[in-house]
Short mmCIF file of C-alpha atoms in Angstrom, two decimals:
data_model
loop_
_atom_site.label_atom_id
_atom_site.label_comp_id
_atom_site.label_asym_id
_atom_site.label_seq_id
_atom_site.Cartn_x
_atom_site.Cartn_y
_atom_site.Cartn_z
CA UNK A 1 78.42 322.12 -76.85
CA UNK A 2 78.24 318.51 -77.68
CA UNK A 3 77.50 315.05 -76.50
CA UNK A 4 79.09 311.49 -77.19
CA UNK A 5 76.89 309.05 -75.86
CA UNK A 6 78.96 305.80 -74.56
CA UNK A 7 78.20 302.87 -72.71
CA UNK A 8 81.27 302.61 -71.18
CA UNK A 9 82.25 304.67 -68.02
CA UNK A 10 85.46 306.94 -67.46
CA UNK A 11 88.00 305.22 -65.26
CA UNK A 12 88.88 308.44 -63.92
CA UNK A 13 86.01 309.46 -61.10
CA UNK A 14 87.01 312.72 -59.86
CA UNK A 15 85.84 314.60 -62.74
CA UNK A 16 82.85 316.92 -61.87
CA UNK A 17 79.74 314.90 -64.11
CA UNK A 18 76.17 315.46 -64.69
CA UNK A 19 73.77 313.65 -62.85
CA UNK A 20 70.16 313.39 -64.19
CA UNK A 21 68.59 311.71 -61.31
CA UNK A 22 64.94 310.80 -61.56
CA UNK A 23 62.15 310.08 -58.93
CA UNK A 24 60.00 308.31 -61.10
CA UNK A 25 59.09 310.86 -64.05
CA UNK A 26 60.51 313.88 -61.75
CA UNK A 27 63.98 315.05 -62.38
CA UNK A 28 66.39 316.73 -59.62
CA UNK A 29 67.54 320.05 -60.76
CA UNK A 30 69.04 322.82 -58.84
CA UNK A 31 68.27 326.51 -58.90
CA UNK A 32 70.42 329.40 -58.57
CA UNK A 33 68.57 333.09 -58.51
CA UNK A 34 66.54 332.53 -61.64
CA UNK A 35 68.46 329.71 -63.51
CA UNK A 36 67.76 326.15 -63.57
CA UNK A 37 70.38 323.47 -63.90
CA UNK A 38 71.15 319.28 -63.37
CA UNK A 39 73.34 318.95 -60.76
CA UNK A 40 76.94 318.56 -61.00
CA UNK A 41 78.96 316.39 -58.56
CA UNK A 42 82.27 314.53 -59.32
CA UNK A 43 80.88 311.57 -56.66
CA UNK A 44 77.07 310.96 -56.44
CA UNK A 45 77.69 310.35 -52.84
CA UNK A 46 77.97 313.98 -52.36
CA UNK A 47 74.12 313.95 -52.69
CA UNK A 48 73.71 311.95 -50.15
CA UNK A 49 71.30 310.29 -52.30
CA UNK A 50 70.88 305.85 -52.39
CA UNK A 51 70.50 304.95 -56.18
CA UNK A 52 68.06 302.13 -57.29
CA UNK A 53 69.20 301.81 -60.81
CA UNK A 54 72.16 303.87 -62.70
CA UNK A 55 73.78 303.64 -66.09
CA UNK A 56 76.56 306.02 -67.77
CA UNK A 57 75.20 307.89 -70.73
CA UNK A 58 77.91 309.41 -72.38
CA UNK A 59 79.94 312.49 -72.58
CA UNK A 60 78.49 316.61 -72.78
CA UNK A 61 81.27 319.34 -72.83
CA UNK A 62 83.75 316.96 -71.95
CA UNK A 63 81.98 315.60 -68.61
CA UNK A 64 80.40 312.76 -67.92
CA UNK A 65 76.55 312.13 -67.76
CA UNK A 66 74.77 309.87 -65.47
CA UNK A 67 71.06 308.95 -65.27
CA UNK A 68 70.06 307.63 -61.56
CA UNK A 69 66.77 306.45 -60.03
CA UNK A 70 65.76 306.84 -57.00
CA UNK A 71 62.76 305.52 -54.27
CA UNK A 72 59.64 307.26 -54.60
CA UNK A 73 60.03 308.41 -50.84
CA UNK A 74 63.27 309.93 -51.64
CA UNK A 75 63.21 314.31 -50.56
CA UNK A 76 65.42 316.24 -52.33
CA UNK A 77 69.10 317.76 -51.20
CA UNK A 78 68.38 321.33 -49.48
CA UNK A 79 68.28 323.86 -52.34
CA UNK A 80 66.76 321.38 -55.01
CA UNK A 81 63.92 319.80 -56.03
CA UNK A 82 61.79 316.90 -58.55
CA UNK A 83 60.22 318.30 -60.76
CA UNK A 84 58.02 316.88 -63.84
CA UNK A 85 60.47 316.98 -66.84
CA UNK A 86 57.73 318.06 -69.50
CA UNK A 87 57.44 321.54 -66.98
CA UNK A 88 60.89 321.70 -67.20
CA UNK A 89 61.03 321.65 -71.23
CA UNK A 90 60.64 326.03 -71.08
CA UNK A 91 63.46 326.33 -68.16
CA UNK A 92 66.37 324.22 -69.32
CA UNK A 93 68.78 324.17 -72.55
CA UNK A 94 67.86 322.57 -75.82
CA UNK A 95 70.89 320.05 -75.25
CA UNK A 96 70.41 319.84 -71.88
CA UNK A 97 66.21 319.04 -72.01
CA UNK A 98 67.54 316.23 -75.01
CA UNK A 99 69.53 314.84 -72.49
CA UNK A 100 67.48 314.55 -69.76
CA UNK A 101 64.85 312.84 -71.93
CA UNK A 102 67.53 310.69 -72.92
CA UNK A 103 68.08 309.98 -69.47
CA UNK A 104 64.70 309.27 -68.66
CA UNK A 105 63.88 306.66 -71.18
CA UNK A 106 67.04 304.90 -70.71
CA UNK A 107 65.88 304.42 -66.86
CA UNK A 108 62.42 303.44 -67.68
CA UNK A 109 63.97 300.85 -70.44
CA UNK A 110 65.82 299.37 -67.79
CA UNK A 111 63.26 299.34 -64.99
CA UNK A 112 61.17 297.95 -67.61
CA UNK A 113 62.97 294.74 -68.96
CA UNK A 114 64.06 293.30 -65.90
CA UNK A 115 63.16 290.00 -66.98
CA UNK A 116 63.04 288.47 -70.23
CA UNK A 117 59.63 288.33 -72.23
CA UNK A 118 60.41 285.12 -73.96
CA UNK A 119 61.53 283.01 -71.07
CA UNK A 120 61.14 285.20 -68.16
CA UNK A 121 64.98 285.00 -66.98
CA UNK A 122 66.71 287.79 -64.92
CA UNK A 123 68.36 289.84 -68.54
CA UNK A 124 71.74 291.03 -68.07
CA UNK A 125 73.05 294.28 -69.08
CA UNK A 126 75.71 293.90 -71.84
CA UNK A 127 78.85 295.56 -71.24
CA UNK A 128 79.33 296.64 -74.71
CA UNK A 129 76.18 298.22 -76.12
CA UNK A 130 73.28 299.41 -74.63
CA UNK A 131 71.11 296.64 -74.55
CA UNK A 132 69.73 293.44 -72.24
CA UNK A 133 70.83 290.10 -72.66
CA UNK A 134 68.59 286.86 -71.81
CA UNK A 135 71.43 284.82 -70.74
CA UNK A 136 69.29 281.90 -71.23
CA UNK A 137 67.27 281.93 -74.46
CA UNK A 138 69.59 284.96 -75.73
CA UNK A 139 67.00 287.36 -76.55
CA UNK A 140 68.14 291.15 -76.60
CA UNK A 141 66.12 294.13 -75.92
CA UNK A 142 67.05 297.38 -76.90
CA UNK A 143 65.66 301.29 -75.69
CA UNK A 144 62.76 301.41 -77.80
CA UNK A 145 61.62 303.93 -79.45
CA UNK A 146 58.08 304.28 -80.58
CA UNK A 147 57.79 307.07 -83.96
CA UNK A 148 55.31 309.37 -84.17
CA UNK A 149 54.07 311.74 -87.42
CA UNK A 150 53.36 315.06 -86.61
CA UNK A 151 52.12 317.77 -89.58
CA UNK A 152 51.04 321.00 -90.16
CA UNK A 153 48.26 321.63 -92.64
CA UNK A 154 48.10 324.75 -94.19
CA UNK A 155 45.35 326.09 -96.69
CA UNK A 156 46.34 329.38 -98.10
CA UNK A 157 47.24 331.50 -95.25
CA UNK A 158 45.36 329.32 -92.72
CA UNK A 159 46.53 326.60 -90.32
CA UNK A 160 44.70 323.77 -89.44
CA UNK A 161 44.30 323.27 -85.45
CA UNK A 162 42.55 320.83 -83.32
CA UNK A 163 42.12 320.50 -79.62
CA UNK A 164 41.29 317.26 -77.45
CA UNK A 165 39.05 317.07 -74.70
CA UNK A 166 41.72 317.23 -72.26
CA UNK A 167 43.96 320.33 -73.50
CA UNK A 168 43.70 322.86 -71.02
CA UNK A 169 41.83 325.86 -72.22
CA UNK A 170 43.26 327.86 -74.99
CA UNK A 171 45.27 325.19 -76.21
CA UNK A 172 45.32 323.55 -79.68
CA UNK A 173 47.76 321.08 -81.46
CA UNK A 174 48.75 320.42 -85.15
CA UNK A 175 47.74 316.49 -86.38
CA UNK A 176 49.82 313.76 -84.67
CA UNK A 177 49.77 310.40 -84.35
CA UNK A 178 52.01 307.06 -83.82
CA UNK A 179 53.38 304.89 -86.57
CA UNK A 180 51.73 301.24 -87.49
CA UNK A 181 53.38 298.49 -87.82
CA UNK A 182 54.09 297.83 -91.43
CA UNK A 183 53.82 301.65 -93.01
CA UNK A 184 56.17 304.06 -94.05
CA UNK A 185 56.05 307.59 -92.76
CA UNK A 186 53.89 309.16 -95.57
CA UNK A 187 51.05 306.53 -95.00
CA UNK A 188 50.90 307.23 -91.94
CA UNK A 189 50.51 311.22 -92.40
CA UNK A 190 47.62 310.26 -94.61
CA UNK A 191 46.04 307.92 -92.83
CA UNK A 192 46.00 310.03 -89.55
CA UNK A 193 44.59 312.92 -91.39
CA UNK A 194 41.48 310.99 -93.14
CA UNK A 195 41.06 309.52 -89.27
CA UNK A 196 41.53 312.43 -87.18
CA UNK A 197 39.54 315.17 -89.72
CA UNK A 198 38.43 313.63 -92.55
CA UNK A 199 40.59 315.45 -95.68
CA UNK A 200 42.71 314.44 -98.23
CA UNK A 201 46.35 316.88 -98.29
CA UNK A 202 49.15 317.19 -101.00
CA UNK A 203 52.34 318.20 -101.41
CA UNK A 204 53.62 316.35 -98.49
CA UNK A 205 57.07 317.65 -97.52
CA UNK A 206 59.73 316.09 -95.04
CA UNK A 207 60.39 319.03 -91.97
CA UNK A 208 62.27 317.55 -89.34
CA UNK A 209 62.12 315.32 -86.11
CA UNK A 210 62.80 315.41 -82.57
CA UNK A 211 63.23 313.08 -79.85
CA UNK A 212 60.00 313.46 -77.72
CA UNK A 213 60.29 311.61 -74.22
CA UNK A 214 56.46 311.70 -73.37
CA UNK A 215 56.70 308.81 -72.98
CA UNK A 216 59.50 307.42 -75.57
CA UNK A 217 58.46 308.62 -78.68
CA UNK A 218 60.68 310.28 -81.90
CA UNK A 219 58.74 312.88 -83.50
CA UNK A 220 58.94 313.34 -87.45
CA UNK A 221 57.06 316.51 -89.03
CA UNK A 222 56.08 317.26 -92.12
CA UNK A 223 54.38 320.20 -93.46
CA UNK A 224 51.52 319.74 -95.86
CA UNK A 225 48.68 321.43 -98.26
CA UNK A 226 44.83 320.54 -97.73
CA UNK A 227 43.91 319.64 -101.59
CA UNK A 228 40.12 317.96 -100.78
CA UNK A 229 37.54 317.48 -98.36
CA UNK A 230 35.11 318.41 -95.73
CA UNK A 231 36.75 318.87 -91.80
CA UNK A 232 34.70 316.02 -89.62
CA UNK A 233 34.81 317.45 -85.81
CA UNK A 234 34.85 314.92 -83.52
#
């Protein structure tokens, strides 16, 4: 299963697409027996739904993807409902929770940069990349994404954990924490680490990333070995 994201919509409209439509952070899905799904509709007008905001994301399995917003007051067709996105991260697909976060922040980009920061003009929406014109000054905004280190510690065969204040019970994380402006990845990693618990690590290793829609964030792990140091609990 892939996805091609475009900009650009199909001209032909009676193929069934994927609709990821969003009442503020809550997404539609429907439910059939125990499987969750985004609804698929060749014609949003079969939801019987009134869009706010709506831009074409691209391709997955051959079908088109939408994102939509809609009013806060809006109820749900019979047999679906909103529901928060992060809730729905155990229920749908890998792809399909990507896309959906995808979705999201491409709404909230555009609900969010309705007017230009340098200027304050109405932007336009370019019709050839995703991204906002100032038709005035010229200034373009892009989706943003803001990146985020994440890294596991280990000492021997131990992990290290830590829990905030507002973790539900039971629940601890690995070290996290948002880029600067002006650092590369690793200093980050470090510097987190001496702020959030006080140690010095080694052997600092590249892991992977993921896009993390909470709120527009891109993940990038690493995995890494305490080498000095005394924990500090906060």
């Amino acid at each position: 299963m892939k996805f091609f994201p475009a900009v650009t919509p199909p001209t032909d409209l009676t193929t069934p697409a994927w609709w990821f439509v969003f009442r503020q952070d809550k997404l539609l899905v429907c439910q059939i027996d125990t499987n969750i799904n985004i609804p698929i509709w060749a014609d949003f007008a079969q939801a019987g739904l009134t869009p706010i905001r709506q831009h074409y994301l691209g391709s997955f399995n051959e079908n088109p993807c939408y994102t939509v917003e809609v009013a806060a007051s809006t109820a749900a067709p019979s047999g679906m409902r909103f529901q928060s996105l992060r809730a729905l991260l155990p229920e749908l697909s890998d792809e399909l929770f990507a896309l959906s976060g995808r979705a999201l922040q491409i709404i909230n980009w555009d609900k969010n940069h309705q007017f230009c920061g340098r200027c304050s003009a109405t932007m336009k929406q370019s019709e050839h990349e995703r991204a906002k014109r100032c038709p005035v000054c010229g200034l373009v905004n892009y989706p943003r994404i803001a990146p985020a280190i994440i890294v596991l510690i280990t000492r021997g065969q131990q992990l290290l954990l830590s829990r905030a204040r507002h973790f539900k019970p039971g629940m601890y994380s690995v070290q996290a924490g948002f880029v600067e402006v002006g650092e590369t990845l690793e200093e980050t990693v470090r510097r987190e680490i001496r702020e959030e618990v006080g140690i010095e690590i080694k052997n600092l290793r590249y892991f992977g990333s993921q896009p993390w829609p909470f709120p527009n964030s891109l993940m990038i792990a690493f995995l890494a070995e305490y080498a000095s140091g005394e924990l500090n609990v906060n």
